[in-house]
PDB file of C-alpha atoms in Angstrom:
ATOM      1  CA  ASP M   1     100.559 117.902 121.883  1.00  0.00           C
ATOM      2  CA  GLU M   2      97.961 116.285 124.581  1.00  0.00           C
ATOM      3  CA  THR M   3      96.546 119.919 125.291  1.00  0.00           C
ATOM      4  CA  ILE M   4      94.905 120.468 122.238  1.00  0.00           C
ATOM      5  CA  PRO M   5      90.749 120.824 122.906  1.00  0.00           C
ATOM      6  CA  ILE M   6      88.795 118.493 120.256  1.00  0.00           C
ATOM      7  CA  ILE M   7      85.647 119.345 119.136  1.00  0.00           C
ATOM      8  CA  MET M   8      83.205 116.197 119.092  1.00  0.00           C
ATOM      9  CA  ILE M   9      79.357 115.017 119.340  1.00  0.00           C
ATOM     10  CA  LEU M  10      79.207 113.207 122.630  1.00  0.00           C
ATOM     11  CA  ASN M  11      77.092 110.125 122.440  1.00  0.00           C
ATOM     12  CA  PRO M  12      77.758 106.494 123.060  1.00  0.00           C
ATOM     13  CA  TYR M  13      79.449 105.524 119.717  1.00  0.00           C
ATOM     14  CA  VAL M  14      82.190 108.235 120.402  1.00  0.00           C
ATOM     15  CA  GLN M  15      82.903 107.258 124.248  1.00  0.00           C
ATOM     16  CA  GLN M  16      83.527 103.818 122.624  1.00  0.00           C
ATOM     17  CA  ILE M  17      86.219 105.515 120.790  1.00  0.00           C
ATOM     18  CA  LEU M  18      87.838 107.305 123.627  1.00  0.00           C
ATOM     19  CA  ASP M  19      87.646 103.985 125.395  1.00  0.00           C
ATOM     20  CA  VAL M  20      89.782 102.453 122.519  1.00  0.00           C
ATOM     21  CA  LEU M  21      92.184 105.278 122.372  1.00  0.00           C
ATOM     22  CA  HIS M  22      92.168 104.789 126.173  1.00  0.00           C
ATOM     23  CA  SER M  23      93.391 101.161 125.750  1.00  0.00           C
ATOM     24  CA  ASN M  24      95.759 101.875 123.070  1.00  0.00           C
ATOM     25  CA  GLY M  25      97.957 104.175 125.727  1.00  0.00           C
ATOM     26  CA  ILE M  26      96.174 107.297 124.179  1.00  0.00           C
ATOM     27  CA  PRO M  27      94.033 108.790 126.891  1.00  0.00           C
ATOM     28  CA  VAL M  28      91.857 111.628 125.932  1.00  0.00           C
ATOM     29  CA  GLY M  29      90.607 113.108 129.228  1.00  0.00           C
ATOM     30  CA  PRO M  30      87.322 115.541 129.530  1.00  0.00           C
ATOM     31  CA  ASP M  31      89.310 118.350 129.954  1.00  0.00           C
ATOM     32  CA  ARG M  32      90.556 117.983 126.477  1.00  0.00           C
ATOM     33  CA  VAL M  33      86.434 117.357 125.093  1.00  0.00           C
ATOM     34  CA  VAL M  34      84.317 120.399 123.632  1.00  0.00           C
ATOM     35  CA  PRO M  35      80.928 119.250 123.090  1.00  0.00           C
ATOM     36  CA  TRP M  36      79.742 119.635 119.283  1.00  0.00           C
ATOM     37  CA  GLU M  37      77.269 122.555 119.501  1.00  0.00           C
ATOM     38  CA  ASP M  38      74.604 123.114 115.993  1.00  0.00           C
ATOM     39  CA  SER M  39      76.087 126.644 115.853  1.00  0.00           C
ATOM     40  CA  MET M  40      79.664 125.807 115.366  1.00  0.00           C
ATOM     41  CA  ILE M  41      79.420 124.596 112.034  1.00  0.00           C
ATOM     42  CA  LEU M  42      77.237 125.299 109.354  1.00  0.00           C
ATOM     43  CA  TYR M  43      76.827 124.011 105.720  1.00  0.00           C
ATOM     44  CA  GLY M  44      74.892 124.367 102.573  1.00  0.00           C
ATOM     45  CA  SER M  45      73.273 127.256 101.420  1.00  0.00           C
ATOM     46  CA  GLU M  46      72.507 129.491 104.538  1.00  0.00           C
ATOM     47  CA  THR M  47      76.408 129.089 104.757  1.00  0.00           C
ATOM     48  CA  GLU M  48      77.246 130.491 101.718  1.00  0.00           C
ATOM     49  CA  GLU M  49      74.859 133.384 102.198  1.00  0.00           C
ATOM     50  CA  MET M  50      76.306 134.053 105.530  1.00  0.00           C
ATOM     51  CA  ARG M  51      79.483 134.214 104.164  1.00  0.00           C
ATOM     52  CA  GLN M  52      78.715 136.618 101.541  1.00  0.00           C
ATOM     53  CA  HIS M  53      76.988 138.907 103.647  1.00  0.00           C
ATOM     54  CA  GLY M  54      79.157 138.576 107.006  1.00  0.00           C
ATOM     55  CA  ARG M  55      76.270 138.120 108.995  1.00  0.00           C
ATOM     56  CA  ASN M  56      74.670 135.332 110.881  1.00  0.00           C
ATOM     57  CA  VAL M  57      71.040 135.936 109.680  1.00  0.00           C
ATOM     58  CA  CYS M  58      70.155 133.055 106.897  1.00  0.00           C
ATOM     59  CA  ILE M  59      68.719 135.444 104.176  1.00  0.00           C
ATOM     60  CA  SER M  60      66.308 132.548 103.076  1.00  0.00           C
ATOM     61  CA  THR M  61      64.293 132.151 106.241  1.00  0.00           C
ATOM     62  CA  GLY M  62      65.185 135.479 108.063  1.00  0.00           C
ATOM     63  CA  LYS M  63      65.829 133.398 111.226  1.00  0.00           C
ATOM     64  CA  LEU M  64      69.078 134.497 113.705  1.00  0.00           C
ATOM     65  CA  ARG M  65      71.342 132.042 113.704  1.00  0.00           C
ATOM     66  CA  PRO M  66      74.193 131.872 116.480  1.00  0.00           C
ATOM     67  CA  LEU M  67      77.619 131.471 115.922  1.00  0.00           C
ATOM     68  CA  THR M  68      80.726 129.967 117.901  1.00  0.00           C
ATOM     69  CA  VAL M  69      83.923 131.213 117.057  1.00  0.00           C
ATOM     70  CA  TYR M  70      87.133 129.307 117.781  1.00  0.00           C
ATOM     71  CA  VAL M  71      90.337 130.907 116.752  1.00  0.00           C
ATOM     72  CA  ALA M  72      93.027 128.191 116.183  1.00  0.00           C
ATOM     73  CA  ASP M  73      96.739 128.071 114.598  1.00  0.00           C
ATOM     74  CA  GLN M  74      95.651 125.206 112.539  1.00  0.00           C
ATOM     75  CA  ILE M  75      92.230 123.544 111.651  1.00  0.00           C
ATOM     76  CA  PHE M  76      91.602 120.417 110.771  1.00  0.00           C
ATOM     77  CA  PHE M  77      88.626 119.592 108.950  1.00  0.00           C
ATOM     78  CA  TYR M  78      87.616 116.609 107.069  1.00  0.00           C
ATOM     79  CA  GLY M  79      84.669 115.455 105.158  1.00  0.00           C
ATOM     80  CA  GLU M  80      82.506 116.851 101.993  1.00  0.00           C
ATOM     81  CA  TRP M  81      78.320 117.227 102.482  1.00  0.00           C
ATOM     82  CA  PRO M  82      76.309 117.294 100.821  1.00  0.00           C
ATOM     83  CA  PHE M  83      78.144 115.384  98.410  1.00  0.00           C
ATOM     84  CA  ASN M  84      76.062 116.276  94.924  1.00  0.00           C
ATOM     85  CA  LEU M  85      74.866 119.595  95.388  1.00  0.00           C
ATOM     86  CA  ARG M  86      76.890 122.139  92.901  1.00  0.00           C
ATOM     87  CA  ASN M  87      76.168 125.143  94.905  1.00  0.00           C
ATOM     88  CA  SER M  88      77.253 123.786  98.272  1.00  0.00           C
ATOM     89  CA  PRO M  89      80.295 125.641  99.190  1.00  0.00           C
ATOM     90  CA  ASN M  90      82.349 122.303  99.731  1.00  0.00           C
ATOM     91  CA  ALA M  91      81.016 120.651  96.658  1.00  0.00           C
ATOM     92  CA  GLY M  92      84.578 121.602  94.712  1.00  0.00           C
ATOM     93  CA  GLY M  93      86.480 120.980  98.036  1.00  0.00           C
ATOM     94  CA  GLU M  94      86.618 125.056  98.220  1.00  0.00           C
ATOM     95  CA  GLY M  95      87.482 125.833 101.940  1.00  0.00           C
ATOM     96  CA  SER M  96      88.133 122.389 103.098  1.00  0.00           C
ATOM     97  CA  TYR M  97      91.574 120.978 104.216  1.00  0.00           C
ATOM     98  CA  HIS M  98      91.729 117.371 104.086  1.00  0.00           C
ATOM     99  CA  PRO M  99      94.894 116.516 106.396  1.00  0.00           C
ATOM    100  CA  ARG M 100      96.050 113.076 104.824  1.00  0.00           C
ATOM    101  CA  PRO M 101      98.787 112.611 107.505  1.00  0.00           C
ATOM    102  CA  VAL M 102      96.351 113.241 110.344  1.00  0.00           C
ATOM    103  CA  LEU M 103      94.501 109.909 108.967  1.00  0.00           C
ATOM    104  CA  LYS M 104      97.110 107.674 108.582  1.00  0.00           C
ATOM    105  CA  LEU M 105      98.124 109.361 112.564  1.00  0.00           C
ATOM    106  CA  ALA M 106      94.566 108.716 113.916  1.00  0.00           C
ATOM    107  CA  ARG M 107      94.561 104.806 112.228  1.00  0.00           C
ATOM    108  CA  GLN M 108      97.778 104.206 113.913  1.00  0.00           C
ATOM    109  CA  ALA M 109      95.964 105.267 117.047  1.00  0.00           C
ATOM    110  CA  LEU M 110      92.731 103.491 116.661  1.00  0.00           C
ATOM    111  CA  LEU M 111      94.275 100.009 116.099  1.00  0.00           C
ATOM    112  CA  PRO M 112      96.418  98.236 118.198  1.00  0.00           C
ATOM    113  CA  PRO M 113      99.880  98.211 117.673  1.00  0.00           C
ATOM    114  CA  HIS M 114     100.100  94.445 117.402  1.00  0.00           C
ATOM    115  CA  ARG M 115      97.531  93.417 115.049  1.00  0.00           C
ATOM    116  CA  ALA M 116      96.889  89.496 114.063  1.00  0.00           C
ATOM    117  CA  VAL M 117      98.125  88.887 110.616  1.00  0.00           C
ATOM    118  CA  ARG M 118      95.365  88.022 108.578  1.00  0.00           C
ATOM    119  CA  THR M 119      94.876  84.186 108.100  1.00  0.00           C
ATOM    120  CA  ALA M 120      91.511  84.323 105.640  1.00  0.00           C
ATOM    121  CA  PHE M 121      90.825  85.576 102.429  1.00  0.00           C
ATOM    122  CA  ASN M 122      87.874  88.024 104.043  1.00  0.00           C
ATOM    123  CA  MET M 123      85.220  90.080 101.895  1.00  0.00           C
ATOM    124  CA  LEU M 124      83.348  91.956 103.803  1.00  0.00           C
ATOM    125  CA  ILE M 125      79.978  93.147 102.370  1.00  0.00           C
ATOM    126  CA  MET M 126      78.038  95.779 104.005  1.00  0.00           C
ATOM    127  CA  LYS M 127      73.860  95.458 103.775  1.00  0.00           C
ATOM    128  CA  ARG M 128      72.150  98.532 104.617  1.00  0.00           C
ATOM    129  CA  PRO M 129      68.213  97.792 105.990  1.00  0.00           C
ATOM    130  CA  ASN M 130      65.188  98.569 104.466  1.00  0.00           C
ATOM    131  CA  HIS M 131      64.222 102.158 106.246  1.00  0.00           C
ATOM    132  CA  PRO M 132      63.259 105.532 105.128  1.00  0.00           C
ATOM    133  CA  TRP M 133      67.143 106.506 104.601  1.00  0.00           C
ATOM    134  CA  GLY M 134      67.086 104.044 101.730  1.00  0.00           C
ATOM    135  CA  ARG M 135      70.285 102.727  99.824  1.00  0.00           C
ATOM    136  CA  SER M 136      69.915  98.872 100.256  1.00  0.00           C
ATOM    137  CA  ILE M 137      70.954  97.375  97.226  1.00  0.00           C
ATOM    138  CA  ILE M 138      67.741  95.299  96.082  1.00  0.00           C
ATOM    139  CA  ASN M 139      69.726  92.407  94.684  1.00  0.00           C
ATOM    140  CA  HIS M 140      71.884  92.470  97.621  1.00  0.00           C
ATOM    141  CA  ASP M 141      71.385  88.390  97.671  1.00  0.00           C
ATOM    142  CA  GLU M 142      72.129  87.656  94.039  1.00  0.00           C
ATOM    143  CA  MET M 143      75.253  89.563  94.419  1.00  0.00           C
ATOM    144  CA  VAL M 144      76.395  88.113  97.660  1.00  0.00           C
ATOM    145  CA  SER M 145      75.773  84.243  95.711  1.00  0.00           C
ATOM    146  CA  ALA M 146      77.804  85.520  92.666  1.00  0.00           C
ATOM    147  CA  ILE M 147      80.914  86.286  94.669  1.00  0.00           C
ATOM    148  CA  ILE M 148      80.356  83.007  96.578  1.00  0.00           C
ATOM    149  CA  LYS M 149      80.707  81.289  93.398  1.00  0.00           C
ATOM    150  CA  THR M 150      83.350  83.222  91.822  1.00  0.00           C
ATOM    151  CA  TYR M 151      85.718  83.196  94.597  1.00  0.00           C
ATOM    152  CA  PRO M 152      84.634  79.960  96.713  1.00  0.00           C
ATOM    153  CA  ALA M 153      87.646  80.351  98.874  1.00  0.00           C
ATOM    154  CA  ALA M 154      86.643  83.485 100.212  1.00  0.00           C
ATOM    155  CA  SER M 155      85.046  84.102 103.543  1.00  0.00           C
ATOM    156  CA  ILE M 156      81.873  86.178 103.289  1.00  0.00           C
ATOM    157  CA  HIS M 157      80.988  88.103 106.183  1.00  0.00           C
ATOM    158  CA  ILE M 158      77.732  90.480 106.222  1.00  0.00           C
ATOM    159  CA  PHE M 159      78.160  93.835 108.291  1.00  0.00           C
ATOM    160  CA  THR M 160      74.710  95.499 109.595  1.00  0.00           C
ATOM    161  CA  GLY M 161      76.233  97.591 111.711  1.00  0.00           C
ATOM    162  CA  ASP M 162      76.219  95.549 114.921  1.00  0.00           C
ATOM    163  CA  GLY M 163      78.836  95.122 117.536  1.00  0.00           C
ATOM    164  CA  SER M 164      80.833  97.535 119.190  1.00  0.00           C
ATOM    165  CA  VAL M 165      83.149 100.020 117.740  1.00  0.00           C
ATOM    166  CA  ARG M 166      86.467  97.752 118.788  1.00  0.00           C
ATOM    167  CA  SER M 167      84.551  94.973 116.895  1.00  0.00           C
ATOM    168  CA  GLN M 168      83.575  96.953 113.898  1.00  0.00           C
ATOM    169  CA  PHE M 169      87.220  97.992 113.800  1.00  0.00           C
ATOM    170  CA  GLU M 170      88.458  94.730 114.193  1.00  0.00           C
ATOM    171  CA  LEU M 171      86.017  93.141 111.075  1.00  0.00           C
ATOM    172  CA  PHE M 172      87.263  95.868 108.608  1.00  0.00           C
ATOM    173  CA  ASN M 173      91.118  95.375 109.603  1.00  0.00           C
ATOM    174  CA  SER M 174      90.671  91.464 108.569  1.00  0.00           C
ATOM    175  CA  ALA M 175      89.370  92.600 105.032  1.00  0.00           C
ATOM    176  CA  PHE M 176      90.703  92.175 102.086  1.00  0.00           C
ATOM    177  CA  VAL M 177      87.451  94.176 100.066  1.00  0.00           C
ATOM    178  CA  VAL M 178      85.107  95.603 101.795  1.00  0.00           C
ATOM    179  CA  ILE M 179      81.983  96.292  99.327  1.00  0.00           C
ATOM    180  CA  GLY M 180      78.738  98.147 100.122  1.00  0.00           C
ATOM    181  CA  PRO M 181      76.246 100.857  99.468  1.00  0.00           C
ATOM    182  CA  HIS M 182      76.950 104.650  99.973  1.00  0.00           C
ATOM    183  CA  GLY M 183      76.718 105.290 103.830  1.00  0.00           C
ATOM    184  CA  ALA M 184      78.302 106.141 107.084  1.00  0.00           C
ATOM    185  CA  GLY M 185      79.475 102.730 107.557  1.00  0.00           C
ATOM    186  CA  PHE M 186      82.287 103.149 105.267  1.00  0.00           C
ATOM    187  CA  ALA M 187      83.827 105.367 108.205  1.00  0.00           C
ATOM    188  CA  ASN M 188      85.300 102.303 109.213  1.00  0.00           C
ATOM    189  CA  LEU M 189      87.614 102.283 106.508  1.00  0.00           C
ATOM    190  CA  ILE M 190      89.884 103.773 108.790  1.00  0.00           C
ATOM    191  CA  ALA M 191      90.442 100.219 110.198  1.00  0.00           C
ATOM    192  CA  CYS M 192      91.583  98.902 106.772  1.00  0.00           C
ATOM    193  CA  GLU M 193      94.660  97.633 105.976  1.00  0.00           C
ATOM    194  CA  PRO M 194      97.038  99.472 102.939  1.00  0.00           C
ATOM    195  CA  GLY M 195      95.760  98.017  99.464  1.00  0.00           C
ATOM    196  CA  THR M 196      92.246  96.779 100.880  1.00  0.00           C
ATOM    197  CA  LEU M 197      89.935  96.687  97.611  1.00  0.00           C
ATOM    198  CA  VAL M 198      86.879  99.247  98.294  1.00  0.00           C
ATOM    199  CA  VAL M 199      83.762  99.220  96.203  1.00  0.00           C
ATOM    200  CA  GLU M 200      81.340 101.540  96.819  1.00  0.00           C
ATOM    201  CA  VAL M 201      77.623 101.280  95.556  1.00  0.00           C
ATOM    202  CA  GLY M 202      75.931 105.059  94.799  1.00  0.00           C
ATOM    203  CA  TRP M 203      72.983 105.661  92.919  1.00  0.00           C
ATOM    204  CA  GLY M 204      73.019 106.550  89.358  1.00  0.00           C
ATOM    205  CA  GLY M 205      70.942 107.309  86.440  1.00  0.00           C
ATOM    206  CA  ASP M 206      68.377 110.406  87.218  1.00  0.00           C
ATOM    207  CA  GLY M 207      68.584 109.265  90.589  1.00  0.00           C
ATOM    208  CA  GLY M 208      65.479 108.227  90.957  1.00  0.00           C
ATOM    209  CA  ALA M 209      62.410 110.275  92.034  1.00  0.00           C
ATOM    210  CA  SER M 210      63.428 110.999  95.812  1.00  0.00           C
ATOM    211  CA  THR M 211      66.721 112.673  94.426  1.00  0.00           C
ATOM    212  CA  ARG M 212      64.862 114.643  92.106  1.00  0.00           C
ATOM    213  CA  GLN M 213      62.352 115.568  94.422  1.00  0.00           C
ATOM    214  CA  LYS M 214      65.077 116.758  97.291  1.00  0.00           C
ATOM    215  CA  MET M 215      67.776 118.299  94.919  1.00  0.00           C
ATOM    216  CA  GLY M 216      65.285 119.860  92.641  1.00  0.00           C
ATOM    217  CA  THR M 217      66.908 118.189  89.454  1.00  0.00           C
ATOM    218  CA  ALA M 218      67.643 114.498  88.341  1.00  0.00           C
ATOM    219  CA  GLN M 219      71.062 113.691  88.787  1.00  0.00           C
ATOM    220  CA  GLY M 220      73.356 110.270  90.182  1.00  0.00           C
ATOM    221  CA  MET M 221      75.780 110.431  92.572  1.00  0.00           C
ATOM    222  CA  TRP M 222      79.312 112.560  91.944  1.00  0.00           C
ATOM    223  CA  LEU M 223      82.545 110.895  92.930  1.00  0.00           C
ATOM    224  CA  SER M 224      82.885 112.932  95.957  1.00  0.00           C
ATOM    225  CA  ASP M 225      85.608 113.918  98.229  1.00  0.00           C
ATOM    226  CA  LEU M 226      84.236 111.795 101.114  1.00  0.00           C
ATOM    227  CA  PHE M 227      85.233 108.199 101.202  1.00  0.00           C
ATOM    228  CA  TYR M 228      87.132 108.419  97.724  1.00  0.00           C
ATOM    229  CA  SER M 229      89.284 110.953  99.607  1.00  0.00           C
ATOM    230  CA  TYR M 230      89.236 108.876 102.617  1.00  0.00           C
ATOM    231  CA  SER M 231      90.771 105.661 100.707  1.00  0.00           C
ATOM    232  CA  SER M 232      93.200 107.707  98.838  1.00  0.00           C
ATOM    233  CA  ALA M 233      94.677 109.267 102.326  1.00  0.00           C
ATOM    234  CA  LEU M 234      94.941 105.838 103.603  1.00  0.00           C
ATOM    235  CA  GLU M 235      96.394 103.977 100.667  1.00  0.00           C
ATOM    236  CA  LEU M 236      92.990 101.761  99.750  1.00  0.00           C
ATOM    237  CA  ASP M 237      92.099 100.841  96.526  1.00  0.00           C
ATOM    238  CA  TYR M 238      88.815 102.863  95.752  1.00  0.00           C
ATOM    239  CA  ASN M 239      85.834 102.140  93.221  1.00  0.00           C
ATOM    240  CA  LEU M 240      82.692 104.068  92.578  1.00  0.00           C
ATOM    241  CA  VAL M 241      79.813 101.522  90.966  1.00  0.00           C
ATOM    242  CA  LEU M 242      76.704 103.410  90.174  1.00  0.00           C
ATOM    243  CA  SER M 243      73.243 101.556  90.216  1.00  0.00           C
ATOM    244  CA  LYS M 244      70.956 101.151  87.147  1.00  0.00           C
ATOM    245  CA  SER M 245      68.197 102.227  89.075  1.00  0.00           C
ATOM    246  CA  GLY M 246      67.178 103.830  92.737  1.00  0.00           C
ATOM    247  CA  GLY M 247      68.033 106.893  94.113  1.00  0.00           C
ATOM    248  CA  GLN M 248      69.599 108.387  97.266  1.00  0.00           C
ATOM    249  CA  THR M 249      67.052 107.575  99.712  1.00  0.00           C
ATOM    250  CA  GLU M 250      65.457 104.749  97.267  1.00  0.00           C
ATOM    251  CA  GLY M 251      66.843 100.949  97.354  1.00  0.00           C
ATOM    252  CA  LEU M 252      69.526 100.508  94.677  1.00  0.00           C
ATOM    253  CA  GLU M 253      69.541  97.885  91.800  1.00  0.00           C
ATOM    254  CA  ILE M 254      72.799  97.171  90.278  1.00  0.00           C
ATOM    255  CA  GLU M 255      75.044  95.138  87.636  1.00  0.00           C
ATOM    256  CA  VAL M 256      76.306  92.285  89.349  1.00  0.00           C
ATOM    257  CA  SER M 257      78.688  91.984  86.694  1.00  0.00           C
ATOM    258  CA  ASP M 258      80.024  95.423  87.287  1.00  0.00           C
ATOM    259  CA  ILE M 259      81.017  94.543  91.103  1.00  0.00           C
ATOM    260  CA  LEU M 260      82.559  91.045  89.480  1.00  0.00           C
ATOM    261  CA  ASP M 261      84.722  93.253  86.801  1.00  0.00           C
ATOM    262  CA  ILE M 262      86.063  95.231  90.015  1.00  0.00           C
ATOM    263  CA  LEU M 263      87.220  92.371  91.968  1.00  0.00           C
ATOM    264  CA  ARG M 264      88.717  90.272  88.793  1.00  0.00           C
ATOM    265  CA  VAL M 265      90.581  93.452  87.746  1.00  0.00           C
ATOM    266  CA  GLY M 266      91.642  94.785  91.588  1.00  0.00           C
ATOM    267  CA  LEU M 267      92.425  91.767  93.088  1.00  0.00           C
ATOM    268  CA  HIS M 268      96.074  91.287  93.026  1.00  0.00           C
ATOM    269  CA  SER M 269      97.497  88.176  92.114  1.00  0.00           C
ATOM    270  CA  GLN M 270      99.492  87.353  95.494  1.00  0.00           C
ATOM    271  CA  VAL M 271      95.949  88.184  97.571  1.00  0.00           C
ATOM    272  CA  LEU M 272      94.518  85.001  95.257  1.00  0.00           C
ATOM    273  CA  GLU M 273      97.184  82.764  95.805  1.00  0.00           C
ATOM    274  CA  PHE M 274      97.060  83.711  99.165  1.00  0.00           C
ATOM    275  CA  ALA M 275      93.101  82.485  99.435  1.00  0.00           C
ATOM    276  CA  SER M 276      93.855  79.187  97.054  1.00  0.00           C
ATOM    277  CA  ASN M 277      96.615  78.396  99.621  1.00  0.00           C
ATOM    278  CA  SER M 278      94.302  78.865 102.627  1.00  0.00           C
ATOM    279  CA  HIS M 279      91.554  77.086 100.829  1.00  0.00           C
ATOM    280  CA  ALA M 280      93.953  73.935 100.245  1.00  0.00           C
ATOM    281  CA  THR M 281      95.233  73.992 104.131  1.00  0.00           C
ATOM    282  CA  ALA M 282      91.794  74.792 105.781  1.00  0.00           C
TER     283      ALA M 282
END
């Protein structure tokens, strides 16, 4: 239905997505777009308090929170946040509807109908910068070197988030393997072909000092419904690796052997044969 309103954050990134849809023959005009406002969606403890008490005043802060109500026959909501708060209304999927068929339709809409056949054994490794949000892999170079040594026929692409939305989709679509620390870059999994091997690196142990301070407890990253559910809906082979040190807002140090073990088990024989043949004919 080309008349259904779409709530979205209006920013340059989203505008690029609209451009991609338009180039694929799916125009989304401004008359269908409803700009996102903070009052539309609430999450975390404030949402739980409001739901229990039936009013739009946060009990803990006493602040009035304006609410915008939309009524629809069906509402498609995707995503779980925060990931590891036990008292989050969404922590166990409560009140969430994960429209897996809709994700497949989204992939179909965002990718060109006639895509190039993958002609190289591409591995995409995401690298986060060292900034306050953390989660960069401290021993990233060691991991990359070990992968190159183990799979010399592979073509390694280091992804740092640069480039247009279209070029990022093309890069992820060409990959047989996607590896990286937890972060928004995994949203590009929407462009991956079914069967792509996905390795997400989270924080393990007690979560590090930053996690203890933020969450008030010592805990590693939980297996959430976010990128696991995302991958499952898109028929990707998802794996979660927990770091041996670091936290949600800290650098992560991993056991490189954990990554290699997942690659060894997860890569199917036909992919390895493809890589061998490509190397022989290059």
